[in-house]
Amino acid sequence: MSDESPIRIAVIGSGPAGFYAAGHLLKDEEAGREVDMLERLPTPWGLVRSGVAPDHPKIKSVTRVYEKTAAHPRFRYFGNVCFGEHVSREELLAHYHAIVYATGSPLDRPLGIPGEELPGSHAATEFVGWYNGHPDHTGLEVDLVSAERAVVIGNGNVAVDVARMLMLTAEELAPTDTADHALEVLARSRVREVVVAGRRGPAQAAFTNPELLELGVMADADVVVDGEELERALAVHDEAAEQDQTARRNVEILREYATRTPTEGRRRIVLRFLLSPTELIAGDDGALAAVRFVRNELVPGEGGSLRARATEETETIAAGLVFRAIGYRGEPLPGVSFDERRATILNEGGRVLDPETHEPLAGEYVVGWIKRGPSGVIGTNKKDAQETVDALLADFGTSTNGSSGSAGSSLHTPAEPDAAAVEALLRERQPALVTYEGWEAIDRHERGLGEPAGRPRVKLTQIEEMLRVAAAE
Ligand code: NAP
């Protein structure tokens, strides 16, 4: 393809996966490819803005890489534009050679147990969005005053983030970009203890070493591990965990935690294992009062891993708050092929497949969590996006370095591949479209608000506010 007829690609979603895909696509200057990114919010960066914990600013600095991509002359950002609402799949296929879906996994996975919807029971996805100022979750009511104990279900990094955020002091939170509404509620919190409950053992936990270590150095919370419970779970040999460096180190860290004696009067993060919730129990006021668990034992599961099997023993833990941190779930996009079982877009190596024939669909690709499921860290998306971009470029007869290759079977030819035409269409459908300059105005505004208090930014959390600031530009 030459400059006269560049490949034009629409990337749907502006999180890490979308930006890595855009970066890979634009890398070859000679190829003249053009990338338009559509984002449903006015603001970019996906989970880097609304998922990464506010006390992890270093992780957030990855946006500098995405800013470089956004500055590329052949990149355009169309924020506040919702795929399926303002523009359809068919319309995009009429304007672009390819669509790359990068919409992530915005939903929570339900536990499927009685009482899950009781007041006081929250999906971690919502709580994380709430403290990070995601406009969808600003209205979440989190009562941290009525309960002294919270239970977090799950043993992944999100569970650890939630436990830590609940136990950070006001002083620790002050220099972060935690949403102001959350800072106020967290400052008044009367929660003294957070119990993190995993259904399997310490060797099978999904959290990573640095995140687990952070729990051991909190300003006003001790980490508590029952050595007897730990060793009971570790008594069942797990060959896969034995081979896994992260799992081995997690076990070492937890064994050290088990030797610690908590200080009277300090708050606590209690790490429990081999417990599956079976029911959330309401108190007289109808709100959550306790969690009933069944104790598990570890037995051989699929592919050499160990799975949790319920025993006859139960345990009830009084708690007014539950955060369900058992993983995220993908959401189908209107008109796009979806694999219900995996909750991902049906694909092979990033090529979207026809649901009937399972053959690649011309011009449709997918990256990130909505491609492979909600796993891995931010950097995982770089390699993941490369696989998809390689497939796309192979289909269009070019390699990443711009040299010609054999055209694949999925070549798509849009009816109207005109940059101005699609922009006109999007602006007609969404007059409040936010350009990258609009986002930069929001960014400057937020940083300016944060500066006097030594915070990286004060986030705008209402769409109308963001649009006002973007429009002032
Ligand atoms: P995750 O890593 O998949 O962990 C989910 C946890 O929930 C697992 O412990 C799992 O246990 C448990 N679980 C699943 N179904 C359950 C059920 N029905 N009952 C009880 N427990 C259940 O998911 P995540 O914590 O949401 O994290 C998503 C991804 O984002 C991960 O790759 C994570 O590393 C990443 N992340 C990274 C950071 C960071 O780097 N700081 C921060 C946040 C998130 P089993 O193992 O038994 O299934």
Coordinates of C-alpha atoms and ligand atoms in Angstrom, one line a residue:
M1 CA 0.0 0.0 0.0
S2 CA 1.3 3.5 -0.8
D3 CA 0.7 6.9 0.6
E4 CA -2.1 7.4 -1.9
S5 CA -4.0 4.5 -0.5
P6 CA -2.9 4.0 3.1
I7 CA -4.4 1.2 5.2
R8 CA -6.8 2.9 7.5
I9 CA -7.5 1.2 10.8
A10 CA -10.0 1.9 13.6
V11 CA -9.0 0.8 17.1
I12 CA -11.9 0.6 19.5
G13 CA -10.8 1.3 23.0
S14 CA -7.9 3.4 24.3
G15 CA -6.4 1.1 27.1
P16 CA -3.0 -0.5 26.9
A17 CA -4.0 -3.1 24.4
G18 CA -5.5 -0.5 22.0
F19 CA -2.4 1.8 22.3
Y20 CA 0.1 -1.0 21.8
A21 CA -1.8 -2.1 18.7
A22 CA -1.8 1.5 17.5
G23 CA 1.9 1.8 18.2
H24 CA 2.8 -1.3 16.3
L25 CA 0.6 -0.2 13.4
L26 CA 2.3 3.2 13.2
K27 CA 5.8 2.0 13.7
D28 CA 6.7 1.8 10.1
E29 CA 6.8 5.4 8.8
E30 CA 7.0 4.4 5.2
A31 CA 3.9 2.4 5.2
G32 CA 1.6 5.4 5.7
R33 CA -0.9 3.6 7.8
E34 CA -3.5 5.7 9.5
V35 CA -5.0 4.9 12.9
D36 CA -8.2 6.4 14.4
M37 CA -8.9 5.4 18.0
L38 CA -12.5 5.5 19.2
E39 CA -13.1 5.7 23.0
R40 CA -16.4 5.7 24.8
L41 CA -15.1 8.0 27.6
P42 CA -13.7 11.5 26.9
T43 CA -10.5 10.3 28.6
P44 CA -8.0 7.7 27.4
W45 CA -5.8 5.0 29.0
G46 CA -8.4 2.5 30.1
L47 CA -7.4 0.5 33.2
V48 CA -4.2 2.5 33.5
R49 CA -6.4 5.5 34.5
S50 CA -9.3 3.6 36.1
G51 CA -7.9 0.3 37.3
V52 CA -4.3 0.6 38.5
A53 CA -4.3 1.5 42.2
P54 CA -3.7 5.2 42.9
D55 CA -0.8 4.4 45.2
H56 CA 1.0 2.8 42.2
P57 CA 2.0 6.0 40.2
K58 CA 5.1 4.3 38.6
I59 CA 2.8 1.8 36.9
K60 CA 0.7 4.6 35.5
S61 CA 3.8 6.3 34.0
V62 CA 3.5 3.8 31.1
T63 CA 1.1 6.4 29.6
R64 CA 4.2 8.2 28.4
V65 CA 4.7 5.5 25.8
Y66 CA 1.0 5.9 24.7
E67 CA 1.4 9.7 24.5
K68 CA 4.2 9.2 22.0
T69 CA 1.9 7.0 19.8
A70 CA -0.9 9.6 20.2
A71 CA 1.5 12.4 19.0
H72 CA 2.0 10.5 15.7
P73 CA 0.7 12.6 12.7
R74 CA -1.3 9.7 11.4
F75 CA -3.1 9.0 14.7
R76 CA -6.4 10.6 15.6
Y77 CA -8.4 10.2 18.9
F78 CA -12.2 10.3 19.0
G79 CA -13.2 10.3 22.6
N80 CA -16.8 10.2 23.9
V81 CA -17.7 8.1 21.0
C82 CA -19.4 4.8 21.8
F83 CA -19.1 1.8 19.4
G84 CA -22.6 0.4 18.8
E85 CA -24.3 3.6 19.9
H86 CA -22.8 6.4 17.8
V87 CA -21.4 4.2 15.1
S88 CA -22.0 0.6 14.1
R89 CA -19.6 -2.2 13.0
E90 CA -21.0 -2.0 9.5
E91 CA -20.4 1.7 9.3
L92 CA -16.8 1.4 10.4
L93 CA -16.2 -1.4 7.9
A94 CA -17.4 1.0 5.2
H95 CA -14.7 3.5 6.2
Y96 CA -11.8 1.4 7.4
H97 CA -9.7 -1.4 6.0
A98 CA -9.7 -3.0 9.5
I99 CA -11.2 -2.7 12.9
V100 CA -9.2 -3.7 16.0
Y101 CA -11.4 -4.3 19.0
A102 CA -9.6 -3.4 22.3
T103 CA -12.5 -3.0 24.7
G104 CA -11.2 -5.0 27.6
S105 CA -13.3 -6.8 30.2
P106 CA -15.4 -4.2 32.0
L107 CA -17.8 -6.5 33.9
D108 CA -17.4 -8.5 37.1
R109 CA -17.7 -12.3 37.4
P110 CA -20.6 -13.2 39.7
L111 CA -20.1 -15.7 42.6
G112 CA -23.5 -17.1 42.0
I113 CA -24.4 -17.6 45.7
P114 CA -27.4 -16.4 47.7
G115 CA -27.1 -12.9 49.1
E116 CA -24.7 -11.6 46.5
E117 CA -26.9 -8.5 45.8
L118 CA -27.3 -7.5 49.5
P119 CA -26.4 -3.9 50.5
G120 CA -22.7 -4.0 51.5
S121 CA -21.8 -6.6 48.8
H122 CA -19.8 -5.0 46.0
A123 CA -18.1 -6.1 42.9
A124 CA -14.4 -5.2 43.1
T125 CA -14.7 -3.9 39.5
E126 CA -17.1 -1.2 40.7
F127 CA -15.1 -0.4 43.9
V128 CA -11.9 -0.1 41.9
G129 CA -13.7 2.2 39.3
W130 CA -15.1 4.2 42.2
Y131 CA -11.8 5.0 44.0
N132 CA -10.2 5.7 40.6
G133 CA -12.9 8.2 39.5
H134 CA -14.4 6.2 36.6
P135 CA -17.5 8.2 35.6
D136 CA -19.6 4.9 35.5
H137 CA -19.0 4.3 39.2
T138 CA -18.9 7.7 40.9
G139 CA -22.4 7.1 42.3
L140 CA -21.5 3.9 44.1
E141 CA -22.5 4.0 47.7
V142 CA -19.8 2.5 49.8
D143 CA -20.6 2.4 53.5
L144 CA -17.3 2.2 55.4
V145 CA -18.8 3.5 58.6
S146 CA -21.3 0.8 59.7
A147 CA -18.9 -2.1 59.5
E148 CA -15.6 -2.9 61.2
R149 CA -14.8 -5.9 59.1
A150 CA -14.7 -6.3 55.3
V151 CA -14.2 -9.6 53.5
V152 CA -12.5 -9.7 50.1
I153 CA -13.2 -12.8 48.0
G154 CA -10.4 -13.9 45.7
N155 CA -6.6 -14.3 45.7
G156 CA -5.6 -12.1 42.8
N157 CA -3.9 -8.8 42.5
V158 CA -7.3 -7.0 42.4
A159 CA -8.1 -8.6 45.8
V160 CA -4.8 -7.3 47.2
D161 CA -5.4 -3.8 45.7
V162 CA -8.8 -3.6 47.3
A163 CA -7.5 -4.8 50.7
R164 CA -4.6 -2.3 50.6
M165 CA -6.8 0.6 49.5
L166 CA -9.2 -0.1 52.4
M167 CA -6.3 0.0 54.9
L168 CA -4.1 2.8 53.6
T169 CA -4.2 5.8 55.9
A170 CA -5.4 9.3 54.9
E171 CA -1.7 10.4 55.0
E172 CA -0.8 7.6 52.6
L173 CA -3.6 8.4 50.3
A174 CA -3.1 12.1 50.3
P175 CA -0.4 12.4 47.6
T176 CA -2.3 10.1 45.2
D177 CA -4.8 10.7 42.5
T178 CA -7.6 8.8 44.3
A179 CA -10.9 10.3 43.4
D180 CA -11.9 13.1 45.9
H181 CA -15.2 11.4 46.7
A182 CA -13.4 8.2 47.6
L183 CA -10.8 10.1 49.7
E184 CA -13.6 11.6 51.8
V185 CA -15.3 8.2 52.4
L186 CA -12.0 6.4 53.0
A187 CA -10.9 9.1 55.5
R188 CA -14.0 8.4 57.6
S189 CA -13.7 4.6 57.4
R190 CA -14.2 2.6 60.5
V191 CA -13.1 -0.7 59.0
R192 CA -10.5 -2.2 61.3
E193 CA -10.0 -5.6 59.6
V194 CA -10.0 -6.9 56.1
V195 CA -10.1 -10.6 55.6
V196 CA -8.9 -11.8 52.2
A197 CA -10.3 -15.2 51.5
G198 CA -8.8 -17.6 48.8
R199 CA -10.6 -20.8 47.8
R200 CA -7.3 -22.6 47.3
G201 CA -4.0 -22.4 49.1
P202 CA -1.1 -20.0 49.2
A203 CA 0.9 -21.8 46.5
Q204 CA -2.1 -21.5 44.1
A205 CA -2.7 -17.8 44.8
A206 CA -2.7 -15.5 41.7
F207 CA -1.2 -12.5 43.3
T208 CA 2.4 -11.4 42.5
N209 CA 5.3 -11.0 44.9
P210 CA 5.6 -7.1 45.0
E211 CA 1.9 -6.8 45.6
L212 CA 2.0 -9.4 48.4
L213 CA 5.1 -7.7 50.0
E214 CA 3.3 -4.4 50.1
L215 CA 0.8 -5.8 52.5
G216 CA 3.6 -6.3 55.0
V217 CA 4.7 -2.7 55.1
M218 CA 1.4 -0.8 55.7
A219 CA 1.6 2.3 57.9
D220 CA -1.4 1.3 60.0
A221 CA -2.2 -2.3 59.3
D222 CA -0.6 -5.5 60.3
V223 CA -0.7 -8.5 58.0
V224 CA -1.9 -11.7 59.7
V225 CA -1.5 -15.3 58.5
D226 CA -2.4 -18.4 60.5
G227 CA 0.6 -20.7 60.3
E228 CA -1.4 -23.8 60.9
E229 CA -3.9 -23.0 58.1
L230 CA -1.0 -22.1 55.8
E231 CA 0.9 -25.4 56.4
R232 CA -2.3 -27.5 56.0
A233 CA -2.8 -26.0 52.6
L234 CA 0.9 -26.5 51.7
A235 CA 0.8 -30.1 52.8
V236 CA -0.7 -31.1 49.5
H237 CA 2.1 -31.1 47.0
D238 CA 1.6 -28.9 43.9
E239 CA 4.1 -29.7 41.2
A240 CA 3.1 -26.7 39.0
A241 CA 3.5 -24.3 41.9
E242 CA 6.9 -25.9 42.8
Q243 CA 8.1 -25.0 39.3
D244 CA 6.7 -21.5 39.5
Q245 CA 9.1 -18.9 40.9
T246 CA 6.3 -16.4 41.8
A247 CA 4.4 -19.1 43.7
R248 CA 7.5 -20.2 45.5
R249 CA 8.3 -16.7 46.6
N250 CA 4.7 -16.1 47.6
V251 CA 4.9 -19.0 49.9
E252 CA 8.1 -17.7 51.5
I253 CA 6.6 -14.3 52.0
L254 CA 3.5 -15.8 53.6
R255 CA 5.5 -18.1 55.9
E256 CA 7.4 -15.0 57.1
Y257 CA 4.1 -13.2 57.7
A258 CA 2.9 -16.2 59.7
T259 CA 5.7 -15.6 62.2
R260 CA 4.6 -12.0 62.9
T261 CA 2.6 -11.1 66.0
P262 CA 0.1 -8.3 65.3
T263 CA 0.2 -5.2 67.4
E264 CA -2.8 -4.6 69.7
G265 CA -4.8 -1.6 68.4
R266 CA -3.5 -1.6 64.8
R267 CA -5.7 -2.5 61.9
R268 CA -5.3 -5.8 60.2
I269 CA -5.3 -7.5 56.8
V270 CA -5.9 -11.2 57.5
L271 CA -5.0 -13.6 54.7
R272 CA -7.1 -16.8 54.8
F273 CA -7.0 -19.9 52.6
L274 CA -9.1 -22.9 51.6
L275 CA -12.4 -21.0 52.0
S276 CA -15.2 -20.7 49.5
P277 CA -18.2 -18.4 50.2
T278 CA -21.5 -20.2 50.0
E279 CA -23.9 -17.5 51.2
L280 CA -23.9 -13.8 52.1
I281 CA -26.2 -13.4 55.2
A282 CA -28.3 -10.4 55.9
G283 CA -28.7 -8.8 59.4
D284 CA -32.0 -7.5 60.9
D285 CA -31.7 -4.3 58.8
G286 CA -31.5 -6.3 55.6
A287 CA -27.9 -5.4 55.0
L288 CA -25.0 -7.8 54.8
A289 CA -24.0 -9.1 58.3
A290 CA -21.9 -12.2 57.7
V291 CA -20.3 -14.5 55.1
R292 CA -20.8 -18.2 55.3
F293 CA -17.9 -20.2 54.0
V294 CA -17.2 -23.9 53.3
R295 CA -13.7 -25.1 54.1
N296 CA -12.0 -26.7 51.1
E297 CA -9.4 -29.3 50.6
L298 CA -7.0 -29.5 47.6
V299 CA -7.4 -32.3 45.2
P300 CA -5.9 -33.0 41.7
G301 CA -7.7 -31.0 39.0
E302 CA -7.2 -30.6 35.3
G303 CA -3.8 -30.4 33.7
G304 CA -1.9 -31.2 36.8
S305 CA -3.3 -28.2 38.8
L306 CA -4.9 -28.6 42.2
R307 CA -8.6 -27.6 42.6
A308 CA -10.6 -26.8 45.7
R309 CA -13.1 -29.4 46.9
A310 CA -15.6 -28.6 49.6
T311 CA -15.5 -30.5 52.9
E312 CA -18.3 -30.8 55.4
E313 CA -16.8 -28.0 57.6
T314 CA -18.2 -24.5 57.5
E315 CA -17.2 -21.2 59.0
T316 CA -19.1 -18.0 59.3
I317 CA -17.3 -14.6 59.4
A318 CA -19.2 -11.5 60.6
A319 CA -18.7 -8.7 58.1
G320 CA -20.7 -5.7 56.9
L321 CA -18.8 -5.5 53.6
V322 CA -17.9 -7.9 50.9
F323 CA -15.8 -7.2 47.8
R324 CA -16.0 -9.9 45.1
A325 CA -12.6 -9.9 43.4
I326 CA -12.8 -13.1 41.5
G327 CA -12.0 -11.8 38.1
Y328 CA -13.3 -9.5 35.3
R329 CA -15.5 -10.5 32.4
G330 CA -15.8 -9.4 28.8
E331 CA -18.9 -7.8 27.4
P332 CA -20.3 -8.5 23.9
L333 CA -20.1 -5.7 21.4
P334 CA -23.2 -5.1 19.1
G335 CA -22.9 -7.1 16.0
V336 CA -19.4 -8.6 16.9
S337 CA -18.8 -12.3 17.0
F338 CA -18.6 -13.4 20.7
D339 CA -17.6 -16.5 22.5
E340 CA -20.1 -16.7 25.4
R341 CA -18.2 -19.4 27.3
R342 CA -14.9 -17.5 27.4
A343 CA -16.6 -14.0 27.4
T344 CA -14.2 -12.9 24.7
I345 CA -14.5 -11.9 21.0
L346 CA -14.4 -15.2 19.1
N347 CA -10.9 -15.2 17.5
E348 CA -7.8 -17.1 16.5
G349 CA -4.5 -15.4 17.1
G350 CA -6.3 -12.0 17.0
R351 CA -8.4 -12.6 13.8
V352 CA -12.1 -12.4 14.6
L353 CA -13.9 -15.5 13.5
D354 CA -17.3 -16.0 11.9
P355 CA -19.5 -17.6 14.6
E356 CA -21.0 -20.1 12.1
T357 CA -18.0 -21.2 10.0
H358 CA -15.2 -20.3 12.4
E359 CA -13.4 -18.8 9.4
P360 CA -11.6 -15.3 9.8
L361 CA -13.9 -12.4 9.1
A362 CA -12.4 -9.9 6.7
G363 CA -11.2 -6.7 8.4
E364 CA -11.9 -7.6 12.0
Y365 CA -9.2 -8.1 14.7
V366 CA -9.0 -8.1 18.5
V367 CA -6.4 -7.4 21.1
G368 CA -6.0 -7.5 24.9
W369 CA -8.4 -8.9 27.5
I370 CA -11.4 -9.1 25.1
K371 CA -9.1 -11.3 22.9
R372 CA -7.5 -13.6 25.5
G373 CA -9.5 -13.0 28.8
P374 CA -8.6 -10.9 31.8
S375 CA -5.1 -12.1 32.6
G376 CA -1.6 -10.7 32.7
V377 CA -0.1 -7.4 33.5
I378 CA 0.0 -4.2 31.4
G379 CA 3.1 -5.2 29.5
T380 CA 1.5 -8.6 28.5
N381 CA -0.7 -6.5 26.0
K382 CA 2.4 -5.4 24.0
K383 CA 3.2 -8.9 22.8
D384 CA -0.5 -9.8 22.5
A385 CA -1.1 -6.7 20.3
Q386 CA 2.0 -7.6 18.2
E387 CA 0.5 -11.0 17.4
T388 CA -2.7 -9.4 16.2
V389 CA -1.0 -6.6 14.2
D390 CA 1.2 -9.2 12.5
A391 CA -1.9 -11.2 11.5
L392 CA -3.5 -8.0 10.2
L393 CA -0.5 -6.9 8.2
A394 CA 0.0 -10.4 6.8
D395 CA -3.7 -10.3 5.6
F396 CA -3.0 -7.0 3.9
G397 CA 0.2 -8.3 2.4
T398 CA 2.7 -6.3 4.4
S399 CA 5.0 -7.2 7.3
T400 CA 5.6 -5.1 10.3
N401 CA 8.7 -3.6 8.7
G402 CA 6.7 -2.6 5.6
S403 CA 8.0 -5.1 3.2
S404 CA 5.5 -6.9 1.0
G405 CA 4.4 -10.4 1.9
S406 CA 1.7 -12.7 0.7
A407 CA -1.8 -11.4 1.0
G408 CA -3.9 -13.5 3.3
S409 CA -7.5 -14.5 2.9
S410 CA -9.1 -11.7 5.0
L411 CA -8.4 -8.6 2.9
H412 CA -11.2 -6.1 3.4
T413 CA -11.8 -3.2 1.0
P414 CA -13.9 -0.4 2.5
A415 CA -16.4 1.5 0.3
E416 CA -15.3 4.9 1.5
P417 CA -11.8 4.9 3.1
D418 CA -11.8 8.7 3.5
A419 CA -10.5 10.2 6.8
A420 CA -12.7 13.4 6.5
A421 CA -15.9 11.4 5.7
V422 CA -15.6 9.3 8.8
E423 CA -14.8 12.2 11.0
A424 CA -17.8 14.1 9.7
L425 CA -20.0 11.0 10.4
L426 CA -18.7 10.7 14.0
R427 CA -19.1 14.5 14.7
E428 CA -22.7 14.3 13.3
R429 CA -23.5 11.4 15.6
Q430 CA -21.7 12.8 18.6
P431 CA -21.4 16.6 18.5
A432 CA -19.6 16.4 21.9
L433 CA -16.7 14.3 20.4
V434 CA -13.5 14.9 22.3
T435 CA -10.3 15.1 20.3
Y436 CA -6.8 14.4 21.6
E437 CA -6.4 18.1 22.1
G438 CA -9.6 18.0 24.2
W439 CA -8.1 15.3 26.3
E440 CA -4.9 17.3 26.7
A441 CA -6.9 20.2 28.0
I442 CA -8.6 17.8 30.6
D443 CA -5.2 16.5 31.5
R444 CA -3.7 19.9 32.1
H445 CA -6.7 21.0 34.1
E446 CA -6.5 17.9 36.3
R447 CA -2.8 18.3 36.9
G448 CA -3.3 22.0 37.7
L449 CA -5.9 21.1 40.3
G450 CA -3.6 18.5 41.9
E451 CA -0.5 20.7 42.0
P452 CA -1.2 22.8 45.1
A453 CA -1.7 19.6 47.2
G454 CA 1.3 17.8 45.7
R455 CA -0.9 15.3 43.9
P456 CA -0.4 14.1 40.4
R457 CA -3.9 15.2 39.5
V458 CA -7.4 15.7 40.8
K459 CA -9.5 13.6 38.5
L460 CA -12.7 15.0 36.9
T461 CA -15.3 12.3 37.5
Q462 CA -18.3 13.6 35.7
I463 CA -18.6 13.5 31.9
E464 CA -20.2 16.9 31.7
E465 CA -17.3 18.5 33.6
M466 CA -14.8 16.8 31.3
L467 CA -16.7 18.0 28.2
R468 CA -16.7 21.6 29.5
V469 CA -13.0 21.6 30.0
A470 CA -12.3 19.9 26.7
A471 CA -14.6 22.4 24.9
A472 CA -12.9 25.4 26.5
E473 CA -9.8 24.3 24.5
Ligands
NAP1 P1 -7.1 -13.2 38.8 O1 -5.7 -12.9 38.9 O2 -7.6 -14.1 37.8 O3 -7.5 -13.7 40.3 C1 -8.8 -14.1 40.5 C2 -8.9 -14.8 41.9 O4 -10.3 -15.2 42.1 C3 -8.2 -16.2 41.9 O5 -7.6 -16.3 43.2 C4 -9.3 -17.2 41.8 O6 -9.0 -18.4 42.4 C5 -10.4 -16.5 42.5 N1 -11.7 -17.0 42.1 C6 -12.2 -17.2 40.9 N2 -13.5 -17.7 40.9 C7 -13.7 -17.8 42.3 C8 -14.9 -18.3 43.0 N3 -16.0 -18.7 42.3 N4 -14.8 -18.3 44.3 C9 -13.7 -17.9 45.0 N5 -12.6 -17.5 44.4 C10 -12.6 -17.4 43.0 O7 -8.0 -11.8 38.6 P2 -7.8 -10.4 39.2 O8 -7.3 -10.3 40.5 O9 -9.1 -9.7 38.8 O10 -6.7 -9.7 38.2 C11 -6.9 -9.7 36.8 C12 -5.6 -9.5 36.1 O11 -5.1 -8.1 36.3 C13 -4.5 -10.4 36.6 O12 -3.7 -10.8 35.6 C14 -3.7 -9.5 37.6 O13 -2.4 -9.9 37.8 C15 -3.8 -8.2 36.9 N6 -3.6 -7.1 37.9 C16 -2.3 -6.7 38.2 C17 -2.1 -5.7 39.1 C18 -0.7 -5.3 39.4 O14 0.2 -5.7 38.6 N7 -0.4 -4.6 40.4 C19 -3.1 -5.2 39.8 C20 -4.4 -5.6 39.6 C21 -4.7 -6.6 38.6 P3 -8.5 -19.7 41.5 O15 -7.1 -19.5 41.3 O16 -8.8 -20.8 42.5 O17 -9.4 -19.8 40.3

